[in-house]
Amino acid sequence: MLRKISILIISLFISLMVHSTENEITYKFSPTIQIAKDKYQKLINSLMSDPAAPNSISYSPELDQLLKENNEVKINQYINVEKRKYLATLNKYILQGDPSASMALLEFVLFFKETELKSEIDISPIEKLSDQNNAYASYLLARHFEYDPTKYLKFLEKAGEQGSPIAQRTLVDEYNFRLPKKLQSIKKAEYWKQKAIASMGSDEYEEEICKLANCDTGEFELVDFSKDIEKILNQSK
C-alpha cells in the first residue's frame, strides 16, 4: 500500500512537470545532462509501471526484483541511492561550468518539491540564460521566486515576453484572480491570453483551460492537487 501511495504522489508531481513543460520553447540540455535526466526519468517511469505487465518499463534487474517482492524499505533505499547519484552528476557538471546542469538541478528541486536543496542552488548561471532570451530559464526563476511576489511576477512576465506558453497561461490567471485585488487587471489578463493563443493556437489554449474547468457546464474549477494527495493518504488509513 505504501508503494502505491508513493507512486500516486510521484505521478501527481510528474503530471505537473509534464504539464508545465509541454509547449515550451525547446531548451537543449548538454548531452551529458540530458542522458542523466533521461536515466532518472526512466527510474520514475519504472516506478509508475506495473512490473507484472508485459510492456512494463525496466530500469534495472535489481529494481525489477524489488518491485516484484514489493519490498518497501529496499525500494525506498534504492530510489534514494539513485537520486543521490543523479544529484551528484548535476553538481559535478555545475562545478565544471555547465549551465544546463544548473537548470536541471533547479528543475528537479521545483518539480519534486525538494525544498531543502533550494538554498544550495547558485542561480547566477540561470539568470545569465534568462538575460540571453531563454524563456525556460526565466520561467524556472519565476517558480524559484514564487514566495517573492515582485521577483515572481518580474520573471514570469519576462518568460511570457520571451515566448513561454506556460508563463503566458499563468499570467492570465494571475491577473484575472490570483494576484491581490489592487494588482488584478482585465486588460493585462486579456493581453496575456492573446499572447498564449498566438503561441499555442486557440484550440490548444481552450484544451488547456478545460483541464482546469468543467467545460460541459461552463463552471470554472481550479485544480487543487493537495486535495488529491490528501485523498490518497486518507484511503490508506
Short mmCIF file of C-alpha atoms in Angstrom, two decimals:
data_model
loop_
_atom_site.label_atom_id
_atom_site.label_comp_id
_atom_site.label_asym_id
_atom_site.label_seq_id
_atom_site.Cartn_x
_atom_site.Cartn_y
_atom_site.Cartn_z
CA MET A 1 0.00 0.00 0.00
CA LEU A 2 2.83 2.42 0.87
CA ARG A 3 4.42 1.91 -2.54
CA LYS A 4 1.07 2.53 -4.22
CA ILE A 5 0.64 5.79 -2.30
CA SER A 6 4.20 6.89 -3.10
CA ILE A 7 3.74 6.15 -6.80
CA LEU A 8 0.45 8.04 -6.94
CA ILE A 9 2.02 11.09 -5.30
CA ILE A 10 5.02 10.88 -7.64
CA SER A 11 2.57 10.61 -10.53
CA LEU A 12 0.92 13.87 -9.49
CA PHE A 13 4.27 15.66 -9.39
CA ILE A 14 5.25 14.13 -12.75
CA SER A 15 1.95 15.22 -14.26
CA LEU A 16 2.69 18.75 -13.07
CA MET A 17 6.16 18.58 -14.59
CA VAL A 18 4.90 17.33 -17.94
CA HIS A 19 2.05 19.83 -17.95
CA SER A 20 4.38 22.74 -17.20
CA THR A 21 6.96 21.90 -19.83
CA GLU A 22 4.73 20.93 -22.75
CA ASN A 23 4.52 23.59 -25.47
CA GLU A 24 7.60 25.27 -24.03
CA ILE A 25 10.30 26.88 -26.09
CA THR A 26 12.73 23.99 -26.60
CA TYR A 27 15.71 24.18 -24.28
CA LYS A 28 18.56 21.85 -25.11
CA PHE A 29 20.47 20.48 -22.17
CA SER A 30 24.07 19.43 -22.75
CA PRO A 31 24.33 15.79 -23.98
CA THR A 32 25.70 14.53 -20.64
CA ILE A 33 22.97 16.23 -18.61
CA GLN A 34 20.24 15.07 -21.00
CA ILE A 35 21.45 11.48 -20.62
CA ALA A 36 21.34 11.85 -16.81
CA LYS A 37 17.85 13.36 -16.99
CA ASP A 38 16.61 10.58 -19.27
CA LYS A 39 18.01 7.94 -16.93
CA TYR A 40 16.30 9.46 -13.89
CA GLN A 41 13.07 9.82 -15.84
CA LYS A 42 13.28 6.12 -16.69
CA LEU A 43 13.57 5.36 -12.97
CA ILE A 44 10.37 7.31 -12.28
CA ASN A 45 8.61 5.68 -15.21
CA SER A 46 9.56 2.23 -13.94
CA LEU A 47 8.08 3.03 -10.53
CA MET A 48 4.83 4.03 -12.20
CA SER A 49 4.79 0.89 -14.34
CA ASP A 50 3.18 -2.42 -13.38
CA PRO A 51 6.09 -4.90 -13.05
CA ALA A 52 3.74 -7.76 -13.95
CA ALA A 53 2.62 -6.16 -17.21
CA PRO A 54 4.26 -7.40 -20.44
CA ASN A 55 5.08 -3.83 -21.51
CA SER A 56 6.39 -2.72 -18.12
CA ILE A 57 9.39 -0.37 -18.09
CA SER A 58 12.54 -1.92 -16.65
CA TYR A 59 15.15 0.32 -15.02
CA SER A 60 17.39 -2.46 -13.72
CA PRO A 61 17.08 -6.17 -12.81
CA GLU A 62 17.68 -5.24 -9.17
CA LEU A 63 14.79 -2.79 -9.06
CA ASP A 64 12.57 -5.19 -11.03
CA GLN A 65 13.10 -7.81 -8.34
CA LEU A 66 12.42 -5.37 -5.51
CA LEU A 67 9.20 -4.25 -7.18
CA LYS A 68 8.06 -7.86 -7.64
CA GLU A 69 8.78 -8.51 -3.97
CA ASN A 70 7.08 -5.22 -3.05
CA ASN A 71 9.88 -4.61 -0.55
CA GLU A 72 9.05 -1.05 0.52
CA VAL A 73 12.16 -0.44 2.61
CA LYS A 74 14.61 -1.64 -0.02
CA ILE A 75 12.71 0.12 -2.84
CA ASN A 76 12.97 3.43 -1.00
CA GLN A 77 16.65 2.81 -0.27
CA TYR A 78 17.26 2.07 -3.94
CA ILE A 79 15.42 5.22 -5.04
CA ASN A 80 17.40 7.36 -2.59
CA VAL A 81 20.70 5.96 -3.87
CA GLU A 82 19.72 6.71 -7.48
CA LYS A 83 18.58 10.20 -6.52
CA ARG A 84 21.92 10.90 -4.83
CA LYS A 85 23.74 9.68 -7.95
CA TYR A 86 21.66 11.96 -10.15
CA LEU A 87 22.24 14.98 -7.95
CA ALA A 88 25.96 14.17 -7.75
CA THR A 89 26.14 14.17 -11.55
CA LEU A 90 24.39 17.54 -11.75
CA ASN A 91 26.65 19.07 -9.10
CA LYS A 92 29.76 17.70 -10.81
CA TYR A 93 28.90 19.44 -14.07
CA ILE A 94 27.76 22.61 -12.31
CA LEU A 95 31.30 22.85 -10.90
CA GLN A 96 32.61 22.38 -14.44
CA GLY A 97 30.56 25.37 -15.59
CA ASP A 98 27.72 23.64 -17.46
CA PRO A 99 24.71 26.00 -17.10
CA SER A 100 22.31 23.26 -18.23
CA ALA A 101 23.28 21.32 -15.10
CA SER A 102 22.15 24.30 -13.01
CA MET A 103 18.90 24.35 -14.98
CA ALA A 104 18.37 20.63 -14.40
CA LEU A 105 19.02 20.99 -10.66
CA LEU A 106 16.55 23.86 -10.26
CA GLU A 107 14.02 21.94 -12.36
CA PHE A 108 14.44 18.90 -10.10
CA VAL A 109 14.09 20.93 -6.89
CA LEU A 110 10.96 22.70 -8.11
CA PHE A 111 9.11 19.78 -9.65
CA PHE A 112 9.93 17.26 -6.92
CA LYS A 113 9.45 19.72 -4.05
CA GLU A 114 12.99 19.19 -2.73
CA THR A 115 12.83 22.48 -0.83
CA GLU A 116 15.78 21.63 1.44
CA LEU A 117 18.06 21.85 -1.61
CA LYS A 118 16.73 25.20 -2.80
CA SER A 119 19.14 27.32 -0.78
CA GLU A 120 22.11 25.40 -2.20
CA ILE A 121 21.44 26.37 -5.81
CA ASP A 122 23.57 29.05 -7.44
CA ILE A 123 21.04 30.67 -9.73
CA SER A 124 23.51 33.07 -11.39
CA PRO A 125 24.07 30.76 -14.45
CA ILE A 126 20.28 30.56 -14.86
CA GLU A 127 19.95 34.33 -14.58
CA LYS A 128 22.53 34.68 -17.36
CA LEU A 129 20.49 32.34 -19.56
CA SER A 130 17.39 34.36 -18.74
CA ASP A 131 19.19 37.51 -19.90
CA GLN A 132 20.06 35.67 -23.13
CA ASN A 133 16.36 35.41 -24.01
CA ASN A 134 15.97 31.90 -22.59
CA ALA A 135 12.25 31.59 -21.81
CA TYR A 136 12.54 28.35 -19.84
CA ALA A 137 15.27 29.82 -17.60
CA SER A 138 13.04 32.82 -16.89
CA TYR A 139 10.08 30.55 -16.12
CA LEU A 140 12.14 28.43 -13.71
CA LEU A 141 13.35 31.59 -11.97
CA ALA A 142 9.74 32.73 -11.58
CA ARG A 143 8.92 29.43 -9.91
CA HIS A 144 12.06 29.76 -7.77
CA PHE A 145 10.87 33.15 -6.50
CA GLU A 146 7.22 32.17 -6.07
CA TYR A 147 7.20 33.49 -2.47
CA ASP A 148 8.68 36.84 -3.52
CA PRO A 149 5.77 38.46 -5.39
CA THR A 150 7.85 41.18 -7.04
CA LYS A 151 10.53 38.85 -8.43
CA TYR A 152 7.98 36.15 -9.24
CA LEU A 153 5.92 38.48 -11.43
CA LYS A 154 9.05 40.06 -12.95
CA PHE A 155 10.42 36.73 -14.18
CA LEU A 156 7.02 35.34 -15.12
CA GLU A 157 6.32 38.33 -17.37
CA LYS A 158 9.86 38.10 -18.74
CA ALA A 159 9.27 34.45 -19.62
CA GLY A 160 5.94 35.37 -21.20
CA GLU A 161 7.51 38.06 -23.37
CA GLN A 162 10.24 35.61 -24.37
CA GLY A 163 7.57 33.22 -25.66
CA SER A 164 6.86 30.76 -22.83
CA PRO A 165 3.27 29.48 -23.23
CA ILE A 166 3.06 28.19 -19.64
CA ALA A 167 4.11 31.63 -18.35
CA GLN A 168 1.56 33.31 -20.62
CA ARG A 169 -1.22 30.97 -19.46
CA THR A 170 -0.25 31.51 -15.82
CA LEU A 171 -0.26 35.29 -16.23
CA VAL A 172 -3.85 35.15 -17.49
CA ASP A 173 -4.90 33.56 -14.19
CA GLU A 174 -2.64 35.82 -12.13
CA TYR A 175 -4.19 38.99 -13.50
CA ASN A 176 -7.72 37.56 -13.53
CA PHE A 177 -7.95 36.32 -9.94
CA ARG A 178 -4.74 35.14 -8.25
CA LEU A 179 -2.98 38.44 -7.60
CA PRO A 180 -4.19 40.80 -4.84
CA LYS A 181 -7.24 42.79 -5.96
CA LYS A 182 -5.28 46.00 -6.45
CA LEU A 183 -2.93 44.25 -8.92
CA GLN A 184 -5.58 42.37 -10.89
CA SER A 185 -6.19 43.70 -14.40
CA ILE A 186 -8.69 42.56 -17.02
CA LYS A 187 -6.66 44.41 -19.65
CA LYS A 188 -3.42 42.60 -18.75
CA ALA A 189 -5.21 39.25 -18.47
CA GLU A 190 -6.57 39.72 -22.00
CA TYR A 191 -3.12 40.75 -23.25
CA TRP A 192 -1.55 37.53 -21.95
CA LYS A 193 -4.48 35.46 -23.19
CA GLN A 194 -3.87 36.70 -26.72
CA LYS A 195 -0.15 36.02 -26.33
CA ALA A 196 -0.89 32.44 -25.20
CA ILE A 197 -3.32 31.86 -28.07
CA ALA A 198 -0.73 33.17 -30.53
CA SER A 199 1.85 30.77 -29.06
CA MET A 200 -0.37 27.69 -28.81
CA GLY A 201 -3.27 28.18 -31.16
CA SER A 202 -6.84 28.76 -29.99
CA ASP A 203 -7.86 25.09 -29.92
CA GLU A 204 -4.95 24.01 -27.75
CA TYR A 205 -5.40 27.02 -25.49
CA GLU A 206 -9.04 26.08 -24.88
CA GLU A 207 -7.99 22.49 -24.25
CA GLU A 208 -5.56 23.66 -21.58
CA ILE A 209 -8.23 25.83 -19.97
CA CYS A 210 -10.57 22.82 -19.88
CA LYS A 211 -8.05 20.94 -17.78
CA LEU A 212 -8.83 23.42 -15.00
CA ALA A 213 -12.55 23.74 -15.61
CA ASN A 214 -15.73 21.79 -16.13
CA CYS A 215 -16.23 22.72 -19.78
CA ASP A 216 -19.52 20.84 -20.05
CA THR A 217 -21.24 23.16 -17.57
CA GLY A 218 -19.06 26.20 -18.13
CA GLU A 219 -18.18 26.31 -14.45
CA PHE A 220 -14.58 27.14 -13.58
CA GLU A 221 -12.91 24.92 -11.00
CA LEU A 222 -9.26 25.41 -10.13
CA VAL A 223 -7.42 22.12 -9.72
CA ASP A 224 -6.08 21.64 -6.18
CA PHE A 225 -3.56 18.81 -6.24
CA SER A 226 -3.14 18.93 -2.46
CA LYS A 227 -6.68 17.56 -2.14
CA ASP A 228 -5.76 14.64 -4.41
CA ILE A 229 -2.80 13.82 -2.21
CA GLU A 230 -4.89 14.14 0.96
CA LYS A 231 -7.50 11.79 -0.53
CA ILE A 232 -4.83 9.21 -1.36
CA LEU A 233 -3.42 9.37 2.18
CA ASN A 234 -6.88 9.02 3.73
CA GLN A 235 -7.55 5.93 1.60
CA SER A 236 -4.51 4.26 3.13
CA LYS A 237 -5.78 4.54 6.71
#
